[in-house]
PDB file of N, CA and C in Angstrom:
ATOM      1  N   ALA V   1     -40.367 -30.248   6.790  1.00  0.00           N
ATOM      2  CA  ALA V   1     -41.699 -30.699   6.438  1.00  0.00           C
ATOM      3  C   ALA V   1     -42.731 -29.693   6.924  1.00  0.00           C
ATOM      4  N   MET V   2     -42.432 -29.059   8.060  1.00  0.00           N
ATOM      5  CA  MET V   2     -43.370 -28.078   8.594  1.00  0.00           C
ATOM      6  C   MET V   2     -43.545 -26.910   7.629  1.00  0.00           C
ATOM      7  N   LEU V   3     -42.446 -26.433   7.045  1.00  0.00           N
ATOM      8  CA  LEU V   3     -42.545 -25.328   6.098  1.00  0.00           C
ATOM      9  C   LEU V   3     -43.237 -25.750   4.808  1.00  0.00           C
ATOM     10  N   GLY V   4     -43.043 -26.987   4.405  1.00  0.00           N
ATOM     11  CA  GLY V   4     -43.760 -27.490   3.231  1.00  0.00           C
ATOM     12  C   GLY V   4     -45.255 -27.468   3.462  1.00  0.00           C
ATOM     13  N   CYS V   5     -45.668 -27.863   4.646  1.00  0.00           N
ATOM     14  CA  CYS V   5     -47.096 -27.828   4.994  1.00  0.00           C
ATOM     15  C   CYS V   5     -47.596 -26.395   5.066  1.00  0.00           C
ATOM     16  N   VAL V   6     -46.773 -25.506   5.612  1.00  0.00           N
ATOM     17  CA  VAL V   6     -47.166 -24.106   5.732  1.00  0.00           C
ATOM     18  C   VAL V   6     -47.466 -23.519   4.365  1.00  0.00           C
ATOM     19  N   PHE V   7     -46.576 -23.728   3.418  1.00  0.00           N
ATOM     20  CA  PHE V   7     -46.769 -23.146   2.099  1.00  0.00           C
ATOM     21  C   PHE V   7     -47.816 -23.895   1.275  1.00  0.00           C
ATOM     22  N   GLY V   8     -48.044 -25.155   1.597  1.00  0.00           N
ATOM     23  CA  GLY V   8     -49.007 -25.929   0.835  1.00  0.00           C
ATOM     24  C   GLY V   8     -50.422 -25.866   1.357  1.00  0.00           C
ATOM     25  N   VAL V   9     -50.610 -25.585   2.654  1.00  0.00           N
ATOM     26  CA  VAL V   9     -51.934 -25.696   3.260  1.00  0.00           C
ATOM     27  C   VAL V   9     -52.488 -24.360   3.746  1.00  0.00           C
ATOM     28  N   ILE V  10     -51.676 -23.588   4.460  1.00  0.00           N
ATOM     29  CA  ILE V  10     -52.165 -22.358   5.079  1.00  0.00           C
ATOM     30  C   ILE V  10     -52.296 -21.256   4.030  1.00  0.00           C
ATOM     31  N   THR V  11     -53.452 -20.591   4.031  1.00  0.00           N
ATOM     32  CA  THR V  11     -53.682 -19.521   3.061  1.00  0.00           C
ATOM     33  C   THR V  11     -53.589 -18.130   3.681  1.00  0.00           C
ATOM     34  N   ASN V  12     -53.744 -18.010   4.995  1.00  0.00           N
ATOM     35  CA  ASN V  12     -53.661 -16.729   5.682  1.00  0.00           C
ATOM     36  C   ASN V  12     -52.194 -16.285   5.704  1.00  0.00           C
ATOM     37  N   SER V  13     -51.896 -15.150   5.071  1.00  0.00           N
ATOM     38  CA  SER V  13     -50.497 -14.736   4.930  1.00  0.00           C
ATOM     39  C   SER V  13     -49.857 -14.358   6.266  1.00  0.00           C
ATOM     40  N   THR V  14     -50.609 -13.787   7.190  1.00  0.00           N
ATOM     41  CA  THR V  14     -50.038 -13.435   8.492  1.00  0.00           C
ATOM     42  C   THR V  14     -49.678 -14.690   9.273  1.00  0.00           C
ATOM     43  N   LEU V  15     -50.578 -15.651   9.299  1.00  0.00           N
ATOM     44  CA  LEU V  15     -50.314 -16.914   9.980  1.00  0.00           C
ATOM     45  C   LEU V  15     -49.170 -17.665   9.301  1.00  0.00           C
ATOM     46  N   LYS V  16     -49.157 -17.637   7.970  1.00  0.00           N
ATOM     47  CA  LYS V  16     -48.090 -18.306   7.208  1.00  0.00           C
ATOM     48  C   LYS V  16     -46.731 -17.715   7.564  1.00  0.00           C
ATOM     49  N   SER V  17     -46.653 -16.392   7.660  1.00  0.00           N
ATOM     50  CA  SER V  17     -45.382 -15.740   7.997  1.00  0.00           C
ATOM     51  C   SER V  17     -44.930 -16.103   9.399  1.00  0.00           C
ATOM     52  N   GLY V  18     -45.842 -16.085  10.352  1.00  0.00           N
ATOM     53  CA  GLY V  18     -45.493 -16.415  11.729  1.00  0.00           C
ATOM     54  C   GLY V  18     -45.022 -17.846  11.887  1.00  0.00           C
ATOM     55  N   VAL V  19     -45.725 -18.772  11.255  1.00  0.00           N
ATOM     56  CA  VAL V  19     -45.335 -20.180  11.343  1.00  0.00           C
ATOM     57  C   VAL V  19     -44.008 -20.407  10.628  1.00  0.00           C
ATOM     58  N   ALA V  20     -43.803 -19.759   9.492  1.00  0.00           N
ATOM     59  CA  ALA V  20     -42.554 -19.921   8.748  1.00  0.00           C
ATOM     60  C   ALA V  20     -41.358 -19.403   9.546  1.00  0.00           C
ATOM     61  N   ILE V  21     -41.496 -18.226  10.148  1.00  0.00           N
ATOM     62  CA  ILE V  21     -40.398 -17.681  10.946  1.00  0.00           C
ATOM     63  C   ILE V  21     -40.129 -18.564  12.157  1.00  0.00           C
ATOM     64  N   SER V  22     -41.180 -19.031  12.806  1.00  0.00           N
ATOM     65  CA  SER V  22     -41.011 -19.919  13.959  1.00  0.00           C
ATOM     66  C   SER V  22     -40.309 -21.214  13.566  1.00  0.00           C
ATOM     67  N   ALA V  23     -40.687 -21.776  12.428  1.00  0.00           N
ATOM     68  CA  ALA V  23     -40.073 -23.028  11.970  1.00  0.00           C
ATOM     69  C   ALA V  23     -38.597 -22.830  11.651  1.00  0.00           C
ATOM     70  N   ILE V  24     -38.258 -21.713  11.036  1.00  0.00           N
ATOM     71  CA  ILE V  24     -36.857 -21.448  10.711  1.00  0.00           C
ATOM     72  C   ILE V  24     -36.037 -21.256  11.983  1.00  0.00           C
ATOM     73  N   LEU V  25     -36.567 -20.519  12.949  1.00  0.00           N
ATOM     74  CA  LEU V  25     -35.854 -20.330  14.214  1.00  0.00           C
ATOM     75  C   LEU V  25     -35.691 -21.648  14.959  1.00  0.00           C
ATOM     76  N   LEU V  26     -36.716 -22.477  14.933  1.00  0.00           N
ATOM     77  CA  LEU V  26     -36.635 -23.791  15.574  1.00  0.00           C
ATOM     78  C   LEU V  26     -35.574 -24.656  14.899  1.00  0.00           C
ATOM     79  N   PHE V  27     -35.515 -24.602  13.567  1.00  0.00           N
ATOM     80  CA  PHE V  27     -34.500 -25.354  12.838  1.00  0.00           C
ATOM     81  C   PHE V  27     -33.093 -24.878  13.205  1.00  0.00           C
ATOM     82  N   VAL V  28     -32.876 -23.576  13.190  1.00  0.00           N
ATOM     83  CA  VAL V  28     -31.549 -23.037  13.494  1.00  0.00           C
ATOM     84  C   VAL V  28     -31.134 -23.418  14.907  1.00  0.00           C
ATOM     85  N   PHE V  29     -32.044 -23.285  15.864  1.00  0.00           N
ATOM     86  CA  PHE V  29     -31.739 -23.661  17.241  1.00  0.00           C
ATOM     87  C   PHE V  29     -31.382 -25.146  17.333  1.00  0.00           C
ATOM     88  N   GLY V  30     -32.192 -25.988  16.733  1.00  0.00           N
ATOM     89  CA  GLY V  30     -31.944 -27.428  16.769  1.00  0.00           C
ATOM     90  C   GLY V  30     -30.670 -27.826  16.052  1.00  0.00           C
ATOM     91  N   PHE V  31     -30.385 -27.162  14.954  1.00  0.00           N
ATOM     92  CA  PHE V  31     -29.175 -27.482  14.195  1.00  0.00           C
ATOM     93  C   PHE V  31     -27.924 -27.079  14.962  1.00  0.00           C
ATOM     94  N   GLU V  32     -27.948 -25.927  15.570  1.00  0.00           N
ATOM     95  CA  GLU V  32     -26.752 -25.437  16.258  1.00  0.00           C
ATOM     96  C   GLU V  32     -26.432 -26.234  17.516  1.00  0.00           C
ATOM     97  N   ILE V  33     -27.428 -26.727  18.230  1.00  0.00           N
ATOM     98  CA  ILE V  33     -27.129 -27.523  19.421  1.00  0.00           C
ATOM     99  C   ILE V  33     -26.953 -28.996  19.093  1.00  0.00           C
ATOM    100  N   GLY V  34     -27.260 -29.383  17.873  1.00  0.00           N
ATOM    101  CA  GLY V  34     -27.144 -30.783  17.476  1.00  0.00           C
ATOM    102  C   GLY V  34     -26.064 -31.008  16.445  1.00  0.00           C
ATOM    103  N   PRO V  35     -26.466 -31.224  15.191  1.00  0.00           N
ATOM    104  CA  PRO V  35     -25.491 -31.610  14.165  1.00  0.00           C
ATOM    105  C   PRO V  35     -24.634 -30.470  13.622  1.00  0.00           C
ATOM    106  N   GLY V  36     -24.885 -29.234  14.010  1.00  0.00           N
ATOM    107  CA  GLY V  36     -24.135 -28.101  13.470  1.00  0.00           C
ATOM    108  C   GLY V  36     -22.640 -28.193  13.689  1.00  0.00           C
ATOM    109  N   GLY V  37     -22.229 -28.576  14.862  1.00  0.00           N
ATOM    110  CA  GLY V  37     -20.805 -28.674  15.159  1.00  0.00           C
ATOM    111  C   GLY V  37     -20.211 -30.036  14.879  1.00  0.00           C
ATOM    112  N   LEU V  38     -21.043 -30.987  14.525  1.00  0.00           N
ATOM    113  CA  LEU V  38     -20.593 -32.362  14.305  1.00  0.00           C
ATOM    114  C   LEU V  38     -19.537 -32.450  13.204  1.00  0.00           C
ATOM    115  N   PHE V  39     -19.720 -31.686  12.157  1.00  0.00           N
ATOM    116  CA  PHE V  39     -18.767 -31.703  11.047  1.00  0.00           C
ATOM    117  C   PHE V  39     -17.356 -31.363  11.529  1.00  0.00           C
ATOM    118  N   PHE V  40     -17.240 -30.319  12.327  1.00  0.00           N
ATOM    119  CA  PHE V  40     -15.918 -29.870  12.768  1.00  0.00           C
ATOM    120  C   PHE V  40     -15.303 -30.841  13.770  1.00  0.00           C
ATOM    121  N   ILE V  41     -16.113 -31.451  14.598  1.00  0.00           N
ATOM    122  CA  ILE V  41     -15.605 -32.449  15.542  1.00  0.00           C
ATOM    123  C   ILE V  41     -15.083 -33.665  14.786  1.00  0.00           C
ATOM    124  N   LEU V  42     -15.865 -34.145  13.824  1.00  0.00           N
ATOM    125  CA  LEU V  42     -15.441 -35.311  13.047  1.00  0.00           C
ATOM    126  C   LEU V  42     -14.191 -35.014  12.237  1.00  0.00           C
ATOM    127  N   ALA V  43     -14.146 -33.856  11.615  1.00  0.00           N
ATOM    128  CA  ALA V  43     -12.986 -33.513  10.797  1.00  0.00           C
ATOM    129  C   ALA V  43     -11.726 -33.418  11.649  1.00  0.00           C
ATOM    130  N   SER V  44     -11.835 -32.872  12.850  1.00  0.00           N
ATOM    131  CA  SER V  44     -10.640 -32.725  13.685  1.00  0.00           C
ATOM    132  C   SER V  44     -10.146 -34.061  14.228  1.00  0.00           C
ATOM    133  N   GLU V  45     -11.023 -35.042  14.358  1.00  0.00           N
ATOM    134  CA  GLU V  45     -10.614 -36.352  14.878  1.00  0.00           C
ATOM    135  C   GLU V  45     -10.271 -37.352  13.772  1.00  0.00           C
ATOM    136  N   SER V  46     -10.539 -37.014  12.537  1.00  0.00           N
ATOM    137  CA  SER V  46     -10.356 -37.963  11.444  1.00  0.00           C
ATOM    138  C   SER V  46      -8.957 -37.956  10.839  1.00  0.00           C
ATOM    139  N   PHE V  47      -8.213 -36.897  11.041  1.00  0.00           N
ATOM    140  CA  PHE V  47      -6.933 -36.761  10.371  1.00  0.00           C
ATOM    141  C   PHE V  47      -5.784 -36.853  11.371  1.00  0.00           C
ATOM    142  N   PRO V  48      -4.635 -37.421  10.930  1.00  0.00           N
ATOM    143  CA  PRO V  48      -3.466 -37.464  11.816  1.00  0.00           C
ATOM    144  C   PRO V  48      -2.915 -36.054  12.054  1.00  0.00           C
ATOM    145  N   ALA V  49      -2.176 -35.913  13.125  1.00  0.00           N
ATOM    146  CA  ALA V  49      -1.684 -34.598  13.548  1.00  0.00           C
ATOM    147  C   ALA V  49      -0.823 -33.911  12.486  1.00  0.00           C
ATOM    148  N   GLN V  50      -0.070 -34.697  11.691  1.00  0.00           N
ATOM    149  CA  GLN V  50       0.834 -34.098  10.714  1.00  0.00           C
ATOM    150  C   GLN V  50       0.086 -33.324   9.625  1.00  0.00           C
ATOM    151  N   VAL V  51      -1.091 -33.766   9.255  1.00  0.00           N
ATOM    152  CA  VAL V  51      -1.828 -33.121   8.157  1.00  0.00           C
ATOM    153  C   VAL V  51      -3.127 -32.480   8.631  1.00  0.00           C
ATOM    154  N   ARG V  52      -3.350 -32.452   9.920  1.00  0.00           N
ATOM    155  CA  ARG V  52      -4.637 -31.976  10.444  1.00  0.00           C
ATOM    156  C   ARG V  52      -4.950 -30.547  10.021  1.00  0.00           C
ATOM    157  N   GLY V  53      -3.996 -29.658  10.082  1.00  0.00           N
ATOM    158  CA  GLY V  53      -4.233 -28.258   9.730  1.00  0.00           C
ATOM    159  C   GLY V  53      -4.680 -28.092   8.288  1.00  0.00           C
ATOM    160  N   LYS V  54      -3.947 -28.710   7.376  1.00  0.00           N
ATOM    161  CA  LYS V  54      -4.295 -28.606   5.955  1.00  0.00           C
ATOM    162  C   LYS V  54      -5.608 -29.317   5.650  1.00  0.00           C
ATOM    163  N   ALA V  55      -5.815 -30.472   6.268  1.00  0.00           N
ATOM    164  CA  ALA V  55      -7.047 -31.223   6.026  1.00  0.00           C
ATOM    165  C   ALA V  55      -8.266 -30.469   6.548  1.00  0.00           C
ATOM    166  N   LEU V  56      -8.138 -29.847   7.719  1.00  0.00           N
ATOM    167  CA  LEU V  56      -9.254 -29.071   8.253  1.00  0.00           C
ATOM    168  C   LEU V  56      -9.540 -27.843   7.402  1.00  0.00           C
ATOM    169  N   THR V  57      -8.496 -27.256   6.851  1.00  0.00           N
ATOM    170  CA  THR V  57      -8.693 -26.125   5.942  1.00  0.00           C
ATOM    171  C   THR V  57      -9.483 -26.550   4.723  1.00  0.00           C
ATOM    172  N   LEU V  58      -9.091 -27.665   4.110  1.00  0.00           N
ATOM    173  CA  LEU V  58      -9.823 -28.163   2.942  1.00  0.00           C
ATOM    174  C   LEU V  58     -11.257 -28.562   3.296  1.00  0.00           C
ATOM    175  N   ALA V  59     -11.438 -29.171   4.458  1.00  0.00           N
ATOM    176  CA  ALA V  59     -12.780 -29.563   4.882  1.00  0.00           C
ATOM    177  C   ALA V  59     -13.656 -28.336   5.114  1.00  0.00           C
ATOM    178  N   ASN V  60     -13.089 -27.301   5.690  1.00  0.00           N
ATOM    179  CA  ASN V  60     -13.840 -26.075   5.929  1.00  0.00           C
ATOM    180  C   ASN V  60     -14.201 -25.384   4.614  1.00  0.00           C
ATOM    181  N   VAL V  61     -13.267 -25.368   3.666  1.00  0.00           N
ATOM    182  CA  VAL V  61     -13.553 -24.802   2.343  1.00  0.00           C
ATOM    183  C   VAL V  61     -14.677 -25.586   1.666  1.00  0.00           C
ATOM    184  N   ALA V  62     -14.639 -26.904   1.779  1.00  0.00           N
ATOM    185  CA  ALA V  62     -15.699 -27.736   1.190  1.00  0.00           C
ATOM    186  C   ALA V  62     -17.052 -27.446   1.841  1.00  0.00           C
ATOM    187  N   ALA V  63     -17.061 -27.269   3.156  1.00  0.00           N
ATOM    188  CA  ALA V  63     -18.308 -26.962   3.859  1.00  0.00           C
ATOM    189  C   ALA V  63     -18.867 -25.610   3.412  1.00  0.00           C
ATOM    190  N   TRP V  64     -18.012 -24.606   3.301  1.00  0.00           N
ATOM    191  CA  TRP V  64     -18.483 -23.297   2.853  1.00  0.00           C
ATOM    192  C   TRP V  64     -18.919 -23.328   1.393  1.00  0.00           C
ATOM    193  N   PHE V  65     -18.242 -24.116   0.572  1.00  0.00           N
ATOM    194  CA  PHE V  65     -18.661 -24.247  -0.819  1.00  0.00           C
ATOM    195  C   PHE V  65     -20.063 -24.835  -0.900  1.00  0.00           C
ATOM    196  N   MET V  66     -20.336 -25.839  -0.083  1.00  0.00           N
ATOM    197  CA  MET V  66     -21.680 -26.433  -0.074  1.00  0.00           C
ATOM    198  C   MET V  66     -22.716 -25.436   0.436  1.00  0.00           C
ATOM    199  N   ASN V  67     -22.340 -24.625   1.430  1.00  0.00           N
ATOM    200  CA  ASN V  67     -23.250 -23.582   1.911  1.00  0.00           C
ATOM    201  C   ASN V  67     -23.597 -22.591   0.808  1.00  0.00           C
ATOM    202  N   ILE V  68     -22.586 -22.200   0.033  1.00  0.00           N
ATOM    203  CA  ILE V  68     -22.817 -21.275  -1.078  1.00  0.00           C
ATOM    204  C   ILE V  68     -23.690 -21.932  -2.138  1.00  0.00           C
ATOM    205  N   LEU V  69     -23.427 -23.203  -2.418  1.00  0.00           N
ATOM    206  CA  LEU V  69     -24.226 -23.926  -3.403  1.00  0.00           C
ATOM    207  C   LEU V  69     -25.699 -23.979  -3.000  1.00  0.00           C
ATOM    208  N   VAL V  70     -25.953 -24.259  -1.742  1.00  0.00           N
ATOM    209  CA  VAL V  70     -27.331 -24.287  -1.251  1.00  0.00           C
ATOM    210  C   VAL V  70     -27.950 -22.891  -1.307  1.00  0.00           C
ATOM    211  N   SER V  71     -27.185 -21.874  -0.928  1.00  0.00           N
ATOM    212  CA  SER V  71     -27.700 -20.502  -0.924  1.00  0.00           C
ATOM    213  C   SER V  71     -28.078 -20.029  -2.326  1.00  0.00           C
ATOM    214  N   PHE V  72     -27.272 -20.360  -3.315  1.00  0.00           N
ATOM    215  CA  PHE V  72     -27.589 -19.956  -4.678  1.00  0.00           C
ATOM    216  C   PHE V  72     -28.624 -20.876  -5.316  1.00  0.00           C
ATOM    217  N   GLY V  73     -28.655 -22.126  -4.915  1.00  0.00           N
ATOM    218  CA  GLY V  73     -29.607 -23.064  -5.493  1.00  0.00           C
ATOM    219  C   GLY V  73     -31.018 -22.940  -4.945  1.00  0.00           C
ATOM    220  N   PHE V  74     -31.146 -22.418  -3.720  1.00  0.00           N
ATOM    221  CA  PHE V  74     -32.459 -22.311  -3.090  1.00  0.00           C
ATOM    222  C   PHE V  74     -33.437 -21.447  -3.879  1.00  0.00           C
ATOM    223  N   PRO V  75     -33.076 -20.228  -4.290  1.00  0.00           N
ATOM    224  CA  PRO V  75     -34.031 -19.429  -5.071  1.00  0.00           C
ATOM    225  C   PRO V  75     -34.394 -20.078  -6.407  1.00  0.00           C
ATOM    226  N   VAL V  76     -33.436 -20.752  -6.997  1.00  0.00           N
ATOM    227  CA  VAL V  76     -33.710 -21.437  -8.261  1.00  0.00           C
ATOM    228  C   VAL V  76     -34.719 -22.558  -8.050  1.00  0.00           C
ATOM    229  N   ALA V  77     -34.531 -23.331  -6.970  1.00  0.00           N
ATOM    230  CA  ALA V  77     -35.469 -24.408  -6.657  1.00  0.00           C
ATOM    231  C   ALA V  77     -36.854 -23.855  -6.353  1.00  0.00           C
ATOM    232  N   LEU V  78     -36.922 -22.717  -5.679  1.00  0.00           N
ATOM    233  CA  LEU V  78     -38.228 -22.103  -5.404  1.00  0.00           C
ATOM    234  C   LEU V  78     -38.956 -21.762  -6.697  1.00  0.00           C
ATOM    235  N   LYS V  79     -38.227 -21.230  -7.673  1.00  0.00           N
ATOM    236  CA  LYS V  79     -38.860 -20.866  -8.947  1.00  0.00           C
ATOM    237  C   LYS V  79     -39.265 -22.086  -9.755  1.00  0.00           C
ATOM    238  N   ILE V  80     -38.437 -23.126  -9.730  1.00  0.00           N
ATOM    239  CA  ILE V  80     -38.689 -24.290 -10.581  1.00  0.00           C
ATOM    240  C   ILE V  80     -39.748 -25.214  -9.993  1.00  0.00           C
ATOM    241  N   ILE V  81     -39.610 -25.582  -8.725  1.00  0.00           N
ATOM    242  CA  ILE V  81     -40.544 -26.577  -8.162  1.00  0.00           C
ATOM    243  C   ILE V  81     -41.481 -26.005  -7.105  1.00  0.00           C
ATOM    244  N   GLY V  82     -41.296 -24.747  -6.704  1.00  0.00           N
ATOM    245  CA  GLY V  82     -42.183 -24.113  -5.746  1.00  0.00           C
ATOM    246  C   GLY V  82     -41.735 -24.316  -4.303  1.00  0.00           C
ATOM    247  N   ALA V  83     -42.327 -23.533  -3.418  1.00  0.00           N
ATOM    248  CA  ALA V  83     -41.923 -23.543  -2.010  1.00  0.00           C
ATOM    249  C   ALA V  83     -42.245 -24.863  -1.326  1.00  0.00           C
ATOM    250  N   THR V  84     -43.427 -25.392  -1.572  1.00  0.00           N
ATOM    251  CA  THR V  84     -43.829 -26.627  -0.893  1.00  0.00           C
ATOM    252  C   THR V  84     -42.875 -27.772  -1.216  1.00  0.00           C
ATOM    253  N   ALA V  85     -42.621 -27.999  -2.479  1.00  0.00           N
ATOM    254  CA  ALA V  85     -41.736 -29.093  -2.884  1.00  0.00           C
ATOM    255  C   ALA V  85     -40.295 -28.848  -2.438  1.00  0.00           C
ATOM    256  N   THR V  86     -39.849 -27.596  -2.466  1.00  0.00           N
ATOM    257  CA  THR V  86     -38.485 -27.277  -2.040  1.00  0.00           C
ATOM    258  C   THR V  86     -38.278 -27.614  -0.572  1.00  0.00           C
ATOM    259  N   PHE V  87     -39.211 -27.204   0.279  1.00  0.00           N
ATOM    260  CA  PHE V  87     -39.054 -27.472   1.706  1.00  0.00           C
ATOM    261  C   PHE V  87     -39.239 -28.948   2.031  1.00  0.00           C
ATOM    262  N   PHE V  88     -40.114 -29.644   1.300  1.00  0.00           N
ATOM    263  CA  PHE V  88     -40.224 -31.079   1.513  1.00  0.00           C
ATOM    264  C   PHE V  88     -38.936 -31.785   1.095  1.00  0.00           C
ATOM    265  N   PHE V  89     -38.345 -31.362  -0.014  1.00  0.00           N
ATOM    266  CA  PHE V  89     -37.082 -31.940  -0.452  1.00  0.00           C
ATOM    267  C   PHE V  89     -35.994 -31.716   0.601  1.00  0.00           C
ATOM    268  N   LEU V  90     -35.903 -30.491   1.125  1.00  0.00           N
ATOM    269  CA  LEU V  90     -34.894 -30.200   2.139  1.00  0.00           C
ATOM    270  C   LEU V  90     -35.141 -30.995   3.421  1.00  0.00           C
ATOM    271  N   SER V  91     -36.399 -31.252   3.758  1.00  0.00           N
ATOM    272  CA  SER V  91     -36.669 -32.056   4.950  1.00  0.00           C
ATOM    273  C   SER V  91     -36.268 -33.511   4.723  1.00  0.00           C
ATOM    274  N   VAL V  92     -36.415 -34.013   3.510  1.00  0.00           N
ATOM    275  CA  VAL V  92     -35.967 -35.375   3.196  1.00  0.00           C
ATOM    276  C   VAL V  92     -34.445 -35.460   3.265  1.00  0.00           C
ATOM    277  N   VAL V  93     -33.766 -34.454   2.762  1.00  0.00           N
ATOM    278  CA  VAL V  93     -32.301 -34.423   2.850  1.00  0.00           C
ATOM    279  C   VAL V  93     -31.861 -34.375   4.315  1.00  0.00           C
ATOM    280  N   GLY V  94     -32.528 -33.580   5.126  1.00  0.00           N
ATOM    281  CA  GLY V  94     -32.214 -33.514   6.550  1.00  0.00           C
ATOM    282  C   GLY V  94     -32.441 -34.837   7.251  1.00  0.00           C
ATOM    283  N   LEU V  95     -33.551 -35.501   6.940  1.00  0.00           N
ATOM    284  CA  LEU V  95     -33.835 -36.806   7.529  1.00  0.00           C
ATOM    285  C   LEU V  95     -32.791 -37.829   7.096  1.00  0.00           C
ATOM    286  N   ALA V  96     -32.386 -37.785   5.834  1.00  0.00           N
ATOM    287  CA  ALA V  96     -31.354 -38.700   5.351  1.00  0.00           C
ATOM    288  C   ALA V  96     -30.032 -38.461   6.065  1.00  0.00           C
ATOM    289  N   SER V  97     -29.705 -37.205   6.351  1.00  0.00           N
ATOM    290  CA  SER V  97     -28.452 -36.925   7.057  1.00  0.00           C
ATOM    291  C   SER V  97     -28.502 -37.410   8.500  1.00  0.00           C
ATOM    292  N   VAL V  98     -29.667 -37.318   9.133  1.00  0.00           N
ATOM    293  CA  VAL V  98     -29.806 -37.831  10.502  1.00  0.00           C
ATOM    294  C   VAL V  98     -29.640 -39.349  10.510  1.00  0.00           C
ATOM    295  N   ILE V  99     -30.286 -40.023   9.573  1.00  0.00           N
ATOM    296  CA  ILE V  99     -30.177 -41.487   9.485  1.00  0.00           C
ATOM    297  C   ILE V  99     -28.734 -41.899   9.204  1.00  0.00           C
ATOM    298  N   PHE V 100     -28.077 -41.220   8.274  1.00  0.00           N
ATOM    299  CA  PHE V 100     -26.688 -41.508   7.948  1.00  0.00           C
ATOM    300  C   PHE V 100     -25.791 -41.325   9.176  1.00  0.00           C
ATOM    301  N   THR V 101     -26.016 -40.243   9.921  1.00  0.00           N
ATOM    302  CA  THR V 101     -25.218 -39.980  11.113  1.00  0.00           C
ATOM    303  C   THR V 101     -25.389 -41.081  12.150  1.00  0.00           C
ATOM    304  N   PHE V 102     -26.614 -41.479  12.411  1.00  0.00           N
ATOM    305  CA  PHE V 102     -26.848 -42.528  13.416  1.00  0.00           C
ATOM    306  C   PHE V 102     -26.287 -43.877  12.969  1.00  0.00           C
ATOM    307  N   LEU V 103     -26.326 -44.171  11.678  1.00  0.00           N
ATOM    308  CA  LEU V 103     -25.820 -45.454  11.200  1.00  0.00           C
ATOM    309  C   LEU V 103     -24.296 -45.457  11.060  1.00  0.00           C
ATOM    310  N   SER V 104     -23.708 -44.317  10.783  1.00  0.00           N
ATOM    311  CA  SER V 104     -22.274 -44.260  10.495  1.00  0.00           C
ATOM    312  C   SER V 104     -21.412 -43.941  11.704  1.00  0.00           C
ATOM    313  N   LEU V 105     -21.984 -43.276  12.692  1.00  0.00           N
ATOM    314  CA  LEU V 105     -21.194 -42.860  13.851  1.00  0.00           C
ATOM    315  C   LEU V 105     -21.668 -43.630  15.089  1.00  0.00           C
ATOM    316  N   PRO V 106     -20.873 -44.586  15.517  1.00  0.00           N
ATOM    317  CA  PRO V 106     -21.303 -45.407  16.649  1.00  0.00           C
ATOM    318  C   PRO V 106     -21.325 -44.654  17.971  1.00  0.00           C
ATOM    319  N   GLU V 107     -20.652 -43.541  18.062  1.00  0.00           N
ATOM    320  CA  GLU V 107     -20.592 -42.794  19.314  1.00  0.00           C
ATOM    321  C   GLU V 107     -21.826 -41.997  19.446  1.00  0.00           C
TER     322      GLU V 107
END
C-alpha cells in the first residue's frame, strides 16, 4: 500500500525513488524474517517420510513457478493498470495471505 501511495501521490521523482527503495527493502526484510520460510516449514511437516523428498521437490517447483509467473506478470500489470493499482493489488494479496495464515495455522 505504501508503494501505491508513493506512485499515486508523490510527484517529486527523487523523493519517490527514495521512498520506493525503502519500501521494497522493508518488505524484503519483513518477508524474510516472517512468512518467507513458512512455506518450506509447512511443506516439510505436511508429508509422510516415505514421500517427503518427492513432495518437497514438487512443492518447490510450484513455488518457483509462481515466482516466475509473478515476475513476468508484474511488467504486464504495470502497463495495463499502472503502478498505483498494481501495488495496491499486491498489498491486498499480501494482506489476504496474512489473514489466511493466521486463520489456517493454529500454531
